[in-house]
PDB file of C-alpha atoms in Angstrom:
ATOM      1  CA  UNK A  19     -32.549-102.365 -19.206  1.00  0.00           C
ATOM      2  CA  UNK A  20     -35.296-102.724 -21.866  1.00  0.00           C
ATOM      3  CA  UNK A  21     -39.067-103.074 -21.021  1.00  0.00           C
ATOM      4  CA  UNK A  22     -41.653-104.900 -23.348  1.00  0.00           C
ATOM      5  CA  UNK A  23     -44.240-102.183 -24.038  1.00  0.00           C
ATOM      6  CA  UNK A  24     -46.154-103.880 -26.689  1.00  0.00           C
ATOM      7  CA  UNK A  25     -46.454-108.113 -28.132  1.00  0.00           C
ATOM      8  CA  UNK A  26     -47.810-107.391 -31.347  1.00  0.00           C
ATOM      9  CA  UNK A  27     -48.941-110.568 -33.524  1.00  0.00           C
ATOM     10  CA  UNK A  28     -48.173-109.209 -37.102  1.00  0.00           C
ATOM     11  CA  UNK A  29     -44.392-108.589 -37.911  1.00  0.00           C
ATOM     12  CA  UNK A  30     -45.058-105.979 -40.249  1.00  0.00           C
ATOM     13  CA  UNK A  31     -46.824-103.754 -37.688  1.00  0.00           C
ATOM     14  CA  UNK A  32     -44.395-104.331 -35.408  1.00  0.00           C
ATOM     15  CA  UNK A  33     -41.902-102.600 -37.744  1.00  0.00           C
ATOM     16  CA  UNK A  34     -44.052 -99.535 -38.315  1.00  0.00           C
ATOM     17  CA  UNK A  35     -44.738 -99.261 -35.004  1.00  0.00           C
ATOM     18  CA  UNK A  36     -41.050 -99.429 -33.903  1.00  0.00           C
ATOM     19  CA  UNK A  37     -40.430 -96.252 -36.695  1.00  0.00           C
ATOM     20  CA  UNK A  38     -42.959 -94.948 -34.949  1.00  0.00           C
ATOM     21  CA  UNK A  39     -41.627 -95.021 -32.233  1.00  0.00           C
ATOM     22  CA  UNK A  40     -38.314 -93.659 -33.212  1.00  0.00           C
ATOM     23  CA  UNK A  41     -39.941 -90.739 -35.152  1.00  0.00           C
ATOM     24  CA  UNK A  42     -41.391 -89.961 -31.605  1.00  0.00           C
ATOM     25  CA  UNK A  43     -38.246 -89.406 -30.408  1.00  0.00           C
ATOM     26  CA  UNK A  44     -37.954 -92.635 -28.432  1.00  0.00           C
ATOM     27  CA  UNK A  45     -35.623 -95.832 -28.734  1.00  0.00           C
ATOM     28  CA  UNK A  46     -36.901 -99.077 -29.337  1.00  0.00           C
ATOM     29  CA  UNK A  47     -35.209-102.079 -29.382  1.00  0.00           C
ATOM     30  CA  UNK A  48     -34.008-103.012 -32.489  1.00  0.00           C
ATOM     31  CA  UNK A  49     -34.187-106.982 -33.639  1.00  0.00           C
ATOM     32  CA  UNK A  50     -37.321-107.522 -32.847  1.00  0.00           C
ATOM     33  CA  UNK A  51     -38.076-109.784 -35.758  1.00  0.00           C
ATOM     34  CA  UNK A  52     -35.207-111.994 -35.561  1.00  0.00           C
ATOM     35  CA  UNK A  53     -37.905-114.596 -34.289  1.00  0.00           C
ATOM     36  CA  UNK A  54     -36.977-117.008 -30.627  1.00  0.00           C
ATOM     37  CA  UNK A  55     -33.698-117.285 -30.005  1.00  0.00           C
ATOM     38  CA  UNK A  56     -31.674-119.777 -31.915  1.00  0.00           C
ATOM     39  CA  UNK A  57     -35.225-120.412 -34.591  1.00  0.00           C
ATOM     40  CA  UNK A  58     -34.875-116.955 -36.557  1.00  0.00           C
ATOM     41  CA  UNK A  59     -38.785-116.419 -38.088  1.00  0.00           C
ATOM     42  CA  UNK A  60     -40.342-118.581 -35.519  1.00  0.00           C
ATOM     43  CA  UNK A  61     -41.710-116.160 -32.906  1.00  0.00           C
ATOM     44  CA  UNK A  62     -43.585-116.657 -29.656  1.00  0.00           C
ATOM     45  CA  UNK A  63     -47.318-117.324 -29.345  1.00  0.00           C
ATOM     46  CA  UNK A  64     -47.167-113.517 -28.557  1.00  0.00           C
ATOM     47  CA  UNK A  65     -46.232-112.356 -31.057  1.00  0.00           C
ATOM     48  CA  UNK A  66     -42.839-109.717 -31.739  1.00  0.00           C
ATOM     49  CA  UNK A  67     -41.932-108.162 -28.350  1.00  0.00           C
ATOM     50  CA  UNK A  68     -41.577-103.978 -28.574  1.00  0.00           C
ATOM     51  CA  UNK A  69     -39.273-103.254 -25.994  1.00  0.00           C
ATOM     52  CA  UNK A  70     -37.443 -99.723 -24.873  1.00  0.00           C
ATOM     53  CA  UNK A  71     -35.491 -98.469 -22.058  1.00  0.00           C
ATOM     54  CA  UNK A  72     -37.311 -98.767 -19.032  1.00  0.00           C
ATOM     55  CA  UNK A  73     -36.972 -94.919 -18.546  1.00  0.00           C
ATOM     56  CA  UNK A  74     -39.441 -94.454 -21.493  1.00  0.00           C
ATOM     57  CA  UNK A  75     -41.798 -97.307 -20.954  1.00  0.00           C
ATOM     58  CA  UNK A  76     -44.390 -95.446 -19.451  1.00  0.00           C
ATOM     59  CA  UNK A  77     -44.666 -92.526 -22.559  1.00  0.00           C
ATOM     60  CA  UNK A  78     -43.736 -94.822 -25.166  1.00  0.00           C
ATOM     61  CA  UNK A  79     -46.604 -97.553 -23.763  1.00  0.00           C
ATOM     62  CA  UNK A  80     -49.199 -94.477 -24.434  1.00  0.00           C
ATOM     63  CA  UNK A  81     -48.682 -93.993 -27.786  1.00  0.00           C
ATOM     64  CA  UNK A  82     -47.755 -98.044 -28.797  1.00  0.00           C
ATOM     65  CA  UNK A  83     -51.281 -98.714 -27.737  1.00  0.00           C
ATOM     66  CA  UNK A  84     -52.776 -95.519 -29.405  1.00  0.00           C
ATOM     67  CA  UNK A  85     -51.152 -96.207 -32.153  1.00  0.00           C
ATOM     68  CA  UNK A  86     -51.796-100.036 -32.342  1.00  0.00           C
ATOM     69  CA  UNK A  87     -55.830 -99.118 -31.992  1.00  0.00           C
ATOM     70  CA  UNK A  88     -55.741 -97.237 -34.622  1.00  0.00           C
ATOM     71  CA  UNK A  89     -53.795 -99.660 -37.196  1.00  0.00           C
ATOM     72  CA  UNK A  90     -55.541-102.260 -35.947  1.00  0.00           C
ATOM     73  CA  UNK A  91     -59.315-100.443 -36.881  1.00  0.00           C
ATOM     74  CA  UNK A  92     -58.290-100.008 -40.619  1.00  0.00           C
TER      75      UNK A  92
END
């Protein structure tokens, strides 16, 4: 099972941080940008849903919001 670690509004920083997640060594969910189901590039009020396995939710939740603070302040 996947958990949601992150909603993140932009799609484009949800793709960095995803390979930056991977480059981490961890294994997000890939597809995120695919949009709701059945309405590709229409996403959720949300925003694009980070997800990985639940077994790496609680490390991987760190560094998402780490990293999303400091994207974010630029």
């Amino acid at each position: 099972m996947f958990e949601t670690i992150a909603e993140v509004s932009d799609p484009s920083v949800a793709r960095v941080l995803v390979a930056a997640l991977k480059a981490h060594g961890f294994h997000p969910l890939e597809g995120g940008e695919s949009g709701l189901p059945g309405m590709p590039g229409v996403f959720s009020p949300k925003g694009v849903a980070v997800a990985v396995p639940e077994e790496e939710a609680g490390d991987a939740k760190v560094l998402a919001e780490a990293l999303l603070k400091e994207m974010i302040a630029r």
